[in-house]
Amino acid sequence: MFSARIRAASWCTDMKLMIIESPGKVKKLSAILGDDWKIAASVGHVRDLPTREMGVAAPDFKPQYEMTERGAEVIAKLKGYVKQADVVYLATDPDREGESISWHLQQCLKLSNPLRVTFNEITPSAVKAALVKPRSIDVKLVAAQEARRVLDRLVGYSVSGELQRQTGERLSAGRVQSPAVRLVVERERQIRAFKVTNHFGASLIFADAKTSSEWATEWLTKPKFVTDDSPYFMDRTFAAAVADVKAVVVSSFVESEAKRSPPAPFTTSTMQQAASVALSLDPKAAMDAAQKLYEQGHITYHRTDNPNVSDESLGDIFAVAVKLGLDMADKPRKFKASEGAQVGHPAITPTHWEVEEAGETPEQRALYKLIRLRAIACQLADARYAVRTVRLNAAQPVNGRDVEFEGKGRTLIYSGWLKLIAGDQTQEEEEADSSNPIPVLQPGERLDVLRGNLLEKKTKAPGRYTQASLVAKLESEGIGRPATYAAIMDNIVSRAYVKTDKKFLVPTATGELIVDSLVGHFEFIDLGFTREIETDLDRIANGAAGYKAVISRVDDKLQRELSTLQVSAPPKHPCPECGKPLRRIPGKSGHFWGCTGHPVCSVTLPDEGGKPGQRKPVETSAHACGTCGKPLIHRFKKGKAGYDFWGCSGFKDGCKTSYPNKGGVPDLTKAK
């Protein structure tokens, strides 16, 4: 059917229209497809949920979409192109978000037979191959994206309002955002609660008689001196005695060879991590640079969970390896994807493997180099190391106890893939070579100690997250997806829920307040529940679960949690008059607190250190109201909108009598 449409299109002379997402692709695609084509961009989504209301409700949870201001202009322009077009191709990005954008375009443009095409790279071969195999819009992918958007809206709107009720602050909760903040908060609290433990060890230094080089061993305290339950040796005097050992006997000596395989090509997550470590680019900056490289046709699609290159790329990698004089692995490498990974697209790789430099900015060029070298290295031969391991026993017991030492040395004997890349690994992947030149030894051989060292050690608190390590943690927990990580990092920093101290993430008081308000009350803040939702979204995408069933389950739980909390948890700052929550409001002269029951309740309080202060006592006068007899109050304000009159102090009880001011006293003859 689709091929018939294409053949029919070729007989016509009218324009062929391709609608894409990003205007950055227009120039490249126009050059590939030629003058018979019109390339137009939707500039992302043209419709979205309403900005000032929920836009979705039980029992059907059908989203109420509205045109964005920019989207309305785009659609008006696209309608003109559609009228001129002989055939329309929807070529938005090859992921759920792109599929959803195509569906919205179909609805808004009233397209009866659009041809959906996707390509993982903007190259002539990839684009033309896609045009030969068009398909219809995948409604399951659309449903999965819609479910994610609706779940985010339900959580954001419902819970953010409750946060404001509880705290009086303008705070927001997010289905993925809030668990990310929780991770940062809990890590910081671990650091605060950490207590340093001083403990001791010992090392022995030896001299190689043949080379005069020195090599080292360290006292093995486990299992004779420490255990898993009590892992630190605390006896400084005994450790000093161990460091004073004068001679040892070789109990074992082993020579072996170790291999180190290259890391996998980049997924979205690992690219962000490597860019942070090697290039000091935060996730958003890395994704922006990757987006430009993709639009320029230099790299494949940059939103992917797949850690493997395409089979078609193996020949390209071989050609580059031959040119550079590098050895390939014995057989093609396959890397294991993370659990729940979407592997429809290959890893991020160059589109033209022979091109060594690409990109318009220094950041783009640096990122391209990382991507290219990592992708080539993944199919190269292992690095190999000569490894020597020696075990030594003290020639004499120390204070009546046998002590044992171990030394390890590792020497690179074949570079393999290391010849090509260095410095692009994430922190977790980095490995330091040992320079401990242990000589060949024989069991039973006696050695004299050159010197011993008492090792004074301190336990270290867990390290703070960086944006890179937080992304890695979210990925390992199955929270969020590649396309969302950069936005999550940007949100929690821009909203001041966390701040950066040098490169490390530190929670703000606001971030801690959000976490404390959510934990124990809402399950979505728990990592396990968030992971389950991601799995459910994947099941919608592959047809194993229905949209309504997934949304209903989460919404039911959310509404129960909200009802329970609203009954059990009074507002943090209740109004002294009506009991409704007070809200912190920015004013011209700083913040103040106002009742959320306004305009029925008009209570306002000053702000004192981020909390409601005490109202200033109203100064009454000796002048009495002629209507009810209560004291009058002099009320005045300078300026254009000023006033100057005497009002009854019983106005809250219903007396609205007032008098004009005359010489500093009320004119009781002119009651209003």
XYZ file of C-alpha atoms in Angstrom:
672
model
C 0.000 0.000 0.000
C 2.726 2.457 1.015
C 4.907 1.523 -1.943
C 1.949 2.167 -4.229
C 1.593 5.659 -2.779
C 5.274 6.325 -3.391
C 5.036 5.114 -6.999
C 2.007 7.310 -7.546
C 3.896 10.244 -6.081
C 6.736 9.761 -8.526
C 4.373 10.291 -11.454
C 3.388 13.733 -10.196
C 5.260 16.944 -10.440
C 3.918 18.472 -7.262
C 5.994 18.956 -4.185
C 6.755 16.199 -1.696
C 6.542 17.440 1.888
C 8.629 16.100 4.791
C 7.807 17.393 8.269
C 10.535 17.052 10.884
C 10.983 18.302 14.460
C 14.044 20.495 14.464
C 14.740 23.374 12.074
C 18.411 22.485 12.452
C 17.895 19.488 10.136
C 16.274 21.423 7.293
C 19.445 22.445 5.468
C 21.021 18.988 5.601
C 17.868 17.154 4.483
C 17.194 19.650 1.692
C 20.677 19.013 0.343
C 20.074 15.240 0.447
C 16.569 15.192 -1.103
C 16.794 17.977 -3.670
C 14.453 20.596 -5.138
C 11.398 18.333 -5.424
C 11.081 18.308 -1.654
C 9.867 20.833 0.898
C 11.366 20.261 4.344
C 9.457 21.933 7.175
C 9.900 21.752 10.955
C 7.245 21.478 13.657
C 9.755 22.863 16.187
C 8.805 20.160 18.687
C 5.268 19.639 19.965
C 2.473 21.748 18.501
C -0.089 20.704 21.164
C 0.140 20.107 24.891
C -1.985 19.849 28.011
C -3.443 23.159 29.245
C -1.115 25.394 31.232
C -3.653 26.558 33.845
C -5.631 23.418 34.569
C -5.157 19.666 34.955
C -6.396 18.821 31.470
C -7.099 15.167 32.271
C -9.589 13.432 34.580
C -10.935 10.041 35.602
C -12.392 7.703 34.564
C -11.103 7.785 30.975
C -8.052 10.028 31.521
C -8.380 11.354 27.993
C -6.036 14.336 27.652
C -7.556 17.671 26.725
C -4.949 19.065 24.384
C -4.691 22.650 23.300
C -2.547 24.348 20.715
C 0.522 26.101 21.994
C 1.004 29.687 20.873
C 3.948 28.673 18.741
C 2.194 25.506 17.595
C -0.776 27.453 16.214
C 1.548 29.493 14.014
C 3.399 26.369 12.856
C 0.211 24.504 11.967
C -1.136 27.470 9.994
C 2.058 27.499 7.911
C 2.130 23.709 7.516
C -1.462 23.652 6.260
C -0.366 25.791 3.340
C 2.452 23.361 2.528
C 0.094 20.369 2.817
C -2.262 21.905 0.235
C 0.620 22.112 -2.241
C 2.009 18.677 -1.462
C 1.451 15.550 -3.432
C 2.471 13.348 -0.513
C 3.316 14.037 3.143
C 6.028 12.284 5.114
C 6.222 12.611 8.884
C 9.906 12.234 9.767
C 10.053 13.290 13.399
C 12.613 11.689 15.711
C 12.745 7.874 15.974
C 11.519 7.574 19.571
C 8.261 7.786 21.545
C 8.374 11.559 21.703
C 8.890 11.778 17.951
C 6.063 9.307 17.349
C 3.753 11.429 19.494
C 4.680 14.612 17.628
C 3.844 12.893 14.336
C 0.464 11.807 15.708
C -0.351 15.354 16.862
C 0.637 16.681 13.441
C -1.635 14.150 11.788
C -4.546 15.232 13.997
C -4.007 18.974 13.593
C -3.375 18.829 9.841
C -6.176 16.281 9.322
C -3.873 13.991 7.337
C -5.650 10.850 6.188
C -2.651 8.964 4.867
C 0.655 10.400 6.080
C 3.755 8.273 5.582
C 5.757 7.810 8.752
C 9.501 7.415 8.214
C 12.390 7.297 10.676
C 16.145 7.317 10.291
C 18.872 7.011 12.901
C 21.292 9.234 11.031
C 20.962 12.077 8.547
C 22.924 10.641 5.669
C 21.826 10.088 2.034
C 21.802 6.315 2.402
C 19.853 6.282 5.668
C 17.271 8.862 4.567
C 16.640 7.271 1.164
C 16.421 3.806 2.717
C 13.748 5.110 5.109
C 11.681 6.565 2.253
C 11.485 3.147 0.633
C 9.942 1.611 3.766
C 7.335 4.021 5.159
C 4.834 2.860 7.766
C 1.822 4.133 9.648
C 2.055 5.881 13.000
C 2.657 3.440 15.861
C -0.253 4.138 18.204
C 1.290 2.003 20.969
C 4.346 4.269 21.105
C 2.042 7.285 21.092
C 0.064 5.806 24.009
C 3.277 5.223 25.992
C 4.374 8.828 25.524
C 0.891 10.085 26.349
C 0.836 7.976 29.510
C 4.159 9.460 30.635
C 2.899 12.993 30.025
C -0.392 12.361 31.834
C 1.282 10.686 34.818
C 3.673 13.615 35.111
C 0.714 16.005 35.024
C -1.298 14.066 37.636
C 1.612 13.959 40.044
C 2.768 17.500 39.358
C -0.595 19.207 39.676
C -2.039 17.146 42.533
C 0.982 16.849 44.758
C 2.443 20.313 44.132
C -0.793 21.829 45.413
C -0.617 19.697 48.536
C 3.016 20.676 49.079
C 2.008 24.317 48.977
C -0.831 23.635 51.429
C 1.506 21.956 53.864
C 4.444 24.318 53.647
C 3.090 27.634 52.453
C 5.804 27.694 49.819
C 5.436 27.645 46.030
C 6.955 24.185 45.602
C 6.624 21.619 42.853
C 6.717 17.834 42.899
C 7.656 15.697 39.934
C 7.283 11.983 39.243
C 10.991 11.641 38.399
C 12.284 14.988 39.590
C 11.387 14.370 43.236
C 13.116 10.937 43.521
C 16.232 12.577 42.027
C 16.160 15.287 44.705
C 15.608 12.593 47.331
C 18.822 10.829 46.281
C 20.800 14.063 46.726
C 19.170 14.809 50.096
C 19.734 11.321 51.494
C 23.367 11.307 50.388
C 23.937 14.675 52.082
C 22.390 13.404 55.305
C 24.628 10.346 55.192
C 27.597 12.713 54.941
C 26.369 14.829 57.883
C 25.812 11.757 60.044
C 29.152 10.211 59.140
C 31.677 9.822 61.939
C 35.350 9.391 61.112
C 36.981 6.195 62.336
C 40.752 6.210 62.804
C 42.327 2.820 62.092
C 45.725 1.369 61.300
C 47.619 -0.876 58.947
C 51.207 -1.524 57.911
C 53.265 -1.880 54.761
C 56.689 -3.356 54.116
C 59.110 -2.081 51.480
C 61.706 -4.317 49.787
C 64.618 -3.662 47.436
C 65.202 -5.774 44.309
C 68.860 -6.771 44.504
C 69.202 -6.968 40.716
C 67.568 -3.665 39.752
C 67.718 -1.705 43.007
C 64.050 -0.832 42.457
C 61.685 -0.861 45.412
C 58.433 -2.774 45.714
C 55.790 -2.920 48.422
C 53.430 -5.249 50.250
C 50.637 -4.514 52.699
C 49.593 -6.299 55.866
C 46.553 -8.528 55.398
C 44.421 -7.803 58.457
C 41.501 -9.879 57.200
C 40.373 -12.423 58.384
C 42.683 -12.918 61.399
C 42.501 -9.383 62.774
C 39.298 -7.836 61.395
C 35.923 -9.149 60.244
C 33.084 -7.933 58.028
C 31.188 -6.879 61.150
C 34.246 -5.070 62.571
C 36.343 -4.136 59.523
C 38.844 -1.686 61.081
C 41.982 -2.494 63.091
C 42.194 -0.042 66.007
C 45.338 -1.144 67.903
C 48.010 1.365 66.913
C 50.712 -0.272 69.054
C 50.277 -3.676 67.430
C 50.205 -2.136 63.926
C 53.477 -0.323 64.710
C 54.987 -3.679 65.736
C 53.877 -5.205 62.422
C 55.531 -2.308 60.558
C 58.723 -3.142 62.457
C 58.993 -6.682 61.011
C 62.575 -7.228 59.838
C 62.316 -10.392 57.692
C 59.672 -12.417 55.846
C 59.332 -15.745 54.066
C 57.654 -16.127 50.655
C 54.612 -18.372 51.014
C 53.383 -18.081 47.391
C 54.279 -16.380 44.141
C 51.956 -16.372 41.094
C 52.501 -14.950 37.621
C 49.462 -14.523 35.391
C 48.067 -12.460 32.583
C 45.004 -10.212 32.855
C 42.905 -8.712 30.108
C 40.991 -5.464 30.062
C 38.216 -5.080 27.523
C 37.194 -1.724 26.061
C 34.092 0.079 27.301
C 30.893 -0.036 25.285
C 30.021 2.671 22.764
C 28.010 5.513 24.185
C 24.395 5.383 25.179
C 22.736 8.670 26.045
C 23.509 8.197 29.710
C 27.147 7.135 29.367
C 27.775 9.937 26.870
C 26.523 12.475 29.412
C 28.706 10.953 32.119
C 31.827 10.851 29.961
C 31.245 14.407 28.730
C 31.043 15.549 32.335
C 34.263 13.798 33.384
C 36.353 14.454 30.293
C 34.929 17.752 29.007
C 33.302 19.341 32.080
C 29.987 19.553 30.213
C 26.803 19.190 32.238
C 24.140 16.828 30.845
C 22.145 19.619 29.183
C 25.223 21.060 27.468
C 26.253 17.578 26.324
C 22.807 16.895 24.875
C 22.716 20.283 23.148
C 26.077 19.565 21.505
C 24.961 16.055 20.510
C 21.733 17.446 19.037
C 23.717 19.783 16.788
C 26.067 16.995 15.713
C 23.073 14.835 14.835
C 21.384 17.621 12.880
C 24.606 18.269 10.985
C 24.686 14.599 9.977
C 27.853 13.745 11.927
C 26.491 11.221 14.460
C 23.633 8.758 14.754
C 20.552 9.490 16.861
C 21.715 10.494 20.318
C 18.785 9.294 22.436
C 19.342 5.586 22.901
C 19.803 2.914 25.576
C 21.548 0.517 23.186
C 25.267 -0.051 23.956
C 25.977 -1.784 20.628
C 26.987 -0.512 17.196
C 24.978 -1.645 14.191
C 26.167 -4.691 12.266
C 26.672 -2.449 9.233
C 29.219 -0.401 11.178
C 31.617 -3.304 11.765
C 33.151 -2.972 8.308
C 33.672 0.770 8.845
C 35.426 0.150 12.161
C 37.663 -2.491 10.534
C 38.665 -0.059 7.787
C 39.611 2.627 10.337
C 41.525 0.092 12.460
C 43.560 -1.060 9.449
C 44.371 2.530 8.522
C 45.535 3.285 12.088
C 47.433 0.008 12.493
C 45.178 -1.244 15.310
C 44.189 -4.833 16.001
C 40.550 -5.886 16.044
C 39.031 -8.246 18.586
C 38.854 -11.907 17.581
C 35.086 -11.625 17.071
C 32.519 -8.799 17.134
C 31.780 -7.590 20.660
C 28.267 -7.436 22.027
C 27.562 -5.467 25.176
C 24.737 -6.100 27.618
C 22.109 -3.395 27.789
C 20.777 -2.242 31.135
C 17.512 -3.730 32.383
C 14.502 -2.108 30.750
C 16.631 -0.514 28.037
C 15.015 0.556 24.766
C 17.355 -0.847 22.147
C 15.539 0.093 18.954
C 18.366 2.384 17.912
C 22.099 1.590 17.869
C 24.657 3.206 20.138
C 25.817 6.733 19.381
C 28.426 6.518 16.639
C 29.815 8.683 13.837
C 28.024 8.519 10.512
C 31.262 8.897 8.544
C 33.847 6.886 10.455
C 36.824 8.197 8.525
C 36.072 11.802 9.556
C 38.320 12.623 12.505
C 36.941 16.060 13.344
C 33.389 17.417 13.081
C 31.231 20.092 14.678
C 30.930 23.867 14.603
C 32.049 24.687 18.156
C 34.886 23.495 20.408
C 32.357 21.622 22.563
C 30.844 19.862 19.562
C 34.250 18.910 18.181
C 35.434 17.590 21.538
C 32.268 15.548 22.011
C 32.478 14.172 18.480
C 36.016 12.984 19.175
C 34.879 11.170 22.325
C 32.004 9.523 20.450
C 34.132 8.440 17.494
C 37.060 7.065 19.455
C 34.845 5.218 21.943
C 32.858 3.658 19.069
C 36.004 2.502 17.252
C 37.661 1.219 20.427
C 34.731 -1.033 21.328
C 35.734 -3.537 18.621
C 39.493 -3.444 19.190
C 41.636 -6.084 20.891
C 41.845 -6.334 24.679
C 44.659 -4.662 26.566
C 46.844 -7.266 28.330
C 48.775 -7.053 31.580
C 51.434 -9.186 33.235
C 50.341 -9.660 36.829
C 52.494 -10.795 39.760
C 51.045 -11.624 43.159
C 53.156 -12.531 46.197
C 52.177 -13.635 49.716
C 54.669 -13.239 52.566
C 54.709 -14.442 56.194
C 56.616 -12.658 58.911
C 59.682 -14.769 59.779
C 58.779 -14.390 63.458
C 55.328 -13.980 65.076
C 54.397 -10.465 66.157
C 53.425 -10.445 69.826
C 52.662 -14.135 69.502
C 50.489 -13.821 66.371
C 51.240 -14.780 62.761
C 50.979 -11.924 60.273
C 50.768 -12.100 56.492
C 51.490 -9.581 53.730
C 50.451 -9.351 50.064
C 51.849 -7.461 47.119
C 50.440 -7.072 43.600
C 52.064 -5.653 40.531
C 50.523 -5.142 37.104
C 52.433 -4.135 33.997
C 50.904 -3.303 30.628
C 52.387 -5.628 28.006
C 49.976 -4.968 25.107
C 48.020 -1.751 24.677
C 45.194 -3.028 22.461
C 42.337 -0.517 22.537
C 44.188 1.658 25.073
C 46.431 2.738 22.215
C 43.458 4.623 20.794
C 41.642 6.194 23.728
C 42.337 7.495 27.185
C 40.573 9.919 29.478
C 37.023 9.531 28.221
C 35.907 6.962 30.741
C 33.492 7.660 33.527
C 34.954 7.658 37.017
C 33.627 4.194 37.673
C 35.504 2.795 34.671
C 38.887 4.325 35.361
C 41.633 1.914 36.331
C 45.113 2.852 37.417
C 48.076 0.734 36.384
C 50.245 -0.522 39.209
C 53.920 0.421 39.158
C 54.874 -2.124 41.832
C 57.842 -3.953 40.229
C 57.741 -7.244 42.109
C 60.679 -9.464 41.075
C 60.469 -13.209 40.445
C 60.402 -14.949 43.816
C 60.431 -18.545 45.041
C 58.232 -20.040 47.782
C 60.291 -20.523 50.925
C 62.656 -17.685 49.993
C 63.632 -15.430 52.917
C 63.641 -11.643 52.328
C 64.997 -8.817 54.437
C 62.754 -5.796 54.856
C 64.183 -2.480 53.675
C 61.763 -0.487 55.839
C 58.285 -0.638 57.252
C 55.555 1.984 57.426
C 52.779 2.407 59.936
C 49.642 3.295 57.970
C 47.331 5.706 59.763
C 43.987 5.613 58.010
C 40.651 7.402 58.264
C 37.291 6.299 56.982
C 35.767 8.647 54.424
C 32.196 9.798 54.127
C 30.342 8.833 50.959
C 30.977 11.286 48.141
C 28.407 13.793 46.980
C 26.739 13.248 43.649
C 27.811 15.115 40.563
C 25.322 15.555 37.751
C 27.132 12.736 35.941
C 27.045 10.309 38.862
C 23.409 11.185 39.615
C 22.500 10.358 36.017
C 24.336 7.041 36.417
C 22.419 6.337 39.628
C 19.051 7.138 38.043
C 19.864 4.853 35.129
C 20.964 2.008 37.403
C 17.706 2.345 39.339
C 15.645 2.319 36.130
C 14.294 5.813 36.752
C 13.645 8.088 33.810
C 14.829 7.584 30.268
C 17.749 8.942 28.198
C 15.753 11.847 26.824
C 14.735 12.996 30.319
C 18.013 13.053 32.256
C 19.252 16.431 31.037
C 15.871 18.048 31.780
C 15.793 16.500 35.267
C 19.238 17.901 36.113
C 18.301 21.298 34.721
C 15.006 21.390 36.662
C 16.333 20.518 40.094
C 19.143 23.071 39.783
C 17.149 25.906 38.168
C 14.358 25.528 40.745
C 16.948 25.734 43.533
C 16.113 22.319 45.001
C 19.792 21.480 44.750
C 22.795 23.685 44.132
C 26.241 23.001 42.755
C 29.279 23.386 44.994
C 32.170 23.240 42.568
C 30.936 20.240 40.570
C 29.046 18.525 43.401
C 25.295 18.593 44.091
C 24.164 19.826 47.497
C 20.500 20.005 48.532
C 19.034 23.356 49.502
C 16.700 23.841 52.452
C 13.865 23.915 49.935
C 14.936 20.563 48.470
C 15.054 18.997 51.926
C 11.641 20.445 52.739
C 10.169 18.859 49.596
C 11.642 15.450 50.379
C 10.522 15.533 54.021
C 7.019 16.512 52.921
C 6.759 13.630 50.440
C 8.594 10.677 52.010
C 6.230 8.446 53.933
C 3.178 10.009 52.307
C 3.552 9.361 48.565
C 4.833 6.184 46.985
C 6.044 7.867 43.794
C 8.978 9.286 45.780
C 10.167 5.679 46.313
C 12.646 4.432 43.734
C 11.008 1.014 43.395
C 7.591 2.439 42.546
C 9.061 4.864 40.031
C 10.914 1.958 38.422
C 7.623 0.006 38.150
C 5.998 2.911 36.341
C 8.831 2.973 33.790
C 8.271 -0.750 33.232
C 4.546 -0.155 32.754
C 5.276 2.528 30.157
C 7.474 0.045 28.307
C 4.615 -2.483 28.437
C 2.232 0.064 26.909
C 4.763 0.671 24.129
C 4.938 -3.019 23.222
C 1.213 -3.653 23.605
C 1.434 -5.704 26.823
C -0.510 -3.158 28.913
C -3.292 -0.664 28.302
C -3.071 3.097 28.744
C -6.171 3.439 30.919
C -5.281 0.540 33.237
C -1.809 1.932 33.995
C -3.020 5.490 34.566
C -5.973 4.364 36.720
C -3.771 2.282 39.003
C -1.375 5.150 39.676
C -4.154 7.736 40.028
C -6.124 5.584 42.488
C -3.072 5.254 44.715
C -2.312 8.969 44.385
C -5.845 10.034 45.350
C -5.857 7.723 48.397
C -2.532 9.168 49.522
C -3.775 12.722 49.044
C -6.980 12.050 50.994
C -5.076 10.439 53.856
C -2.572 13.252 54.051
C -5.174 16.002 53.918
C -6.971 14.456 56.896
C -3.912 13.481 58.928
C -1.530 16.323 58.229
C -2.650 19.854 59.123
C -0.990 22.718 57.275
C 2.438 23.626 58.549
C 1.433 27.267 58.917
C -2.328 27.555 59.579
C -4.132 30.881 59.460
C -4.765 32.147 63.003
C -8.250 33.254 61.973
C -9.718 30.485 59.761
C -7.194 27.626 59.970
C -6.511 27.445 56.240
C -2.878 27.250 55.077
C -0.852 30.436 54.960
C 1.160 31.067 51.793
C 4.460 32.930 51.506
C 4.034 35.726 48.947
C 6.685 38.010 47.406
C 5.875 41.696 47.801
C 7.442 45.034 46.877
C 9.134 45.288 50.277
C 9.979 41.601 50.663
C 7.962 38.473 51.410
C 4.854 38.278 53.564
C 2.343 35.542 54.429
C -1.267 35.601 53.307
C -4.201 33.283 53.900
C -5.132 30.946 51.058
C -8.762 31.617 52.020
C -8.516 35.073 50.431
C -10.702 37.029 49.689
C -13.028 35.590 52.359
C -10.157 35.712 54.873
C -7.814 38.663 54.478
C -5.261 37.795 57.176
C -1.670 38.774 56.398
C 1.426 38.272 58.530
C 5.002 39.500 58.199
C 7.766 37.131 57.142
C 10.350 36.363 59.800
C 13.172 34.149 58.567
C 10.977 32.257 56.134
C 8.201 31.692 58.686
C 5.028 33.647 59.528
C 5.716 36.307 62.127
C 3.394 37.977 64.587
C 0.961 40.628 63.545
C 1.749 44.060 64.847
C -0.809 45.033 67.474
C -3.372 47.494 66.215
C -3.181 50.789 68.033
C -6.678 51.833 69.105
C -7.601 55.296 70.288
C -9.692 56.832 73.049
C -12.218 57.897 70.413
C -15.310 55.696 70.361
C -17.399 54.614 67.401
C -20.726 56.373 67.355
C -22.470 53.225 66.088
C -21.197 50.411 68.323
C -19.055 52.178 70.913
C -15.812 50.319 70.145
C -12.509 52.240 69.848
C -11.623 53.896 66.564
C -8.373 53.234 64.683
C -6.495 55.872 62.683
C -5.784 54.400 59.262
C -3.560 56.270 56.789
C -1.196 55.684 53.898
C 0.955 58.158 51.996
C 1.232 58.392 48.215
C -1.084 58.585 45.220
C -3.123 55.617 46.431
C -3.048 56.874 50.009
C -5.874 57.338 52.475
C -6.462 59.005 55.845
C -9.528 58.145 57.935
C -10.688 56.682 61.253
C -12.324 53.252 61.163
C -14.116 51.188 63.771
C -12.051 48.422 65.434
C -15.160 46.268 65.279
C -15.103 45.998 61.473
C -14.599 42.197 61.642
C -17.757 41.983 63.716
C -19.671 43.817 61.035
C -19.351 47.486 61.951
C -18.236 49.384 58.875
C -18.550 52.913 60.332
C -15.725 55.335 59.479
C -14.959 59.044 59.960
C -12.771 61.501 58.050
C -9.613 62.740 59.736
C -9.660 66.369 60.826
C -6.529 67.748 62.419
C -5.424 64.400 63.742
C -8.790 63.486 65.280
C -11.945 61.902 63.838
C -14.689 64.214 62.679
C -17.495 62.475 64.527
C -20.106 64.656 62.838
C -19.513 63.054 59.441
C -19.956 59.325 59.930
C -19.904 57.129 56.781
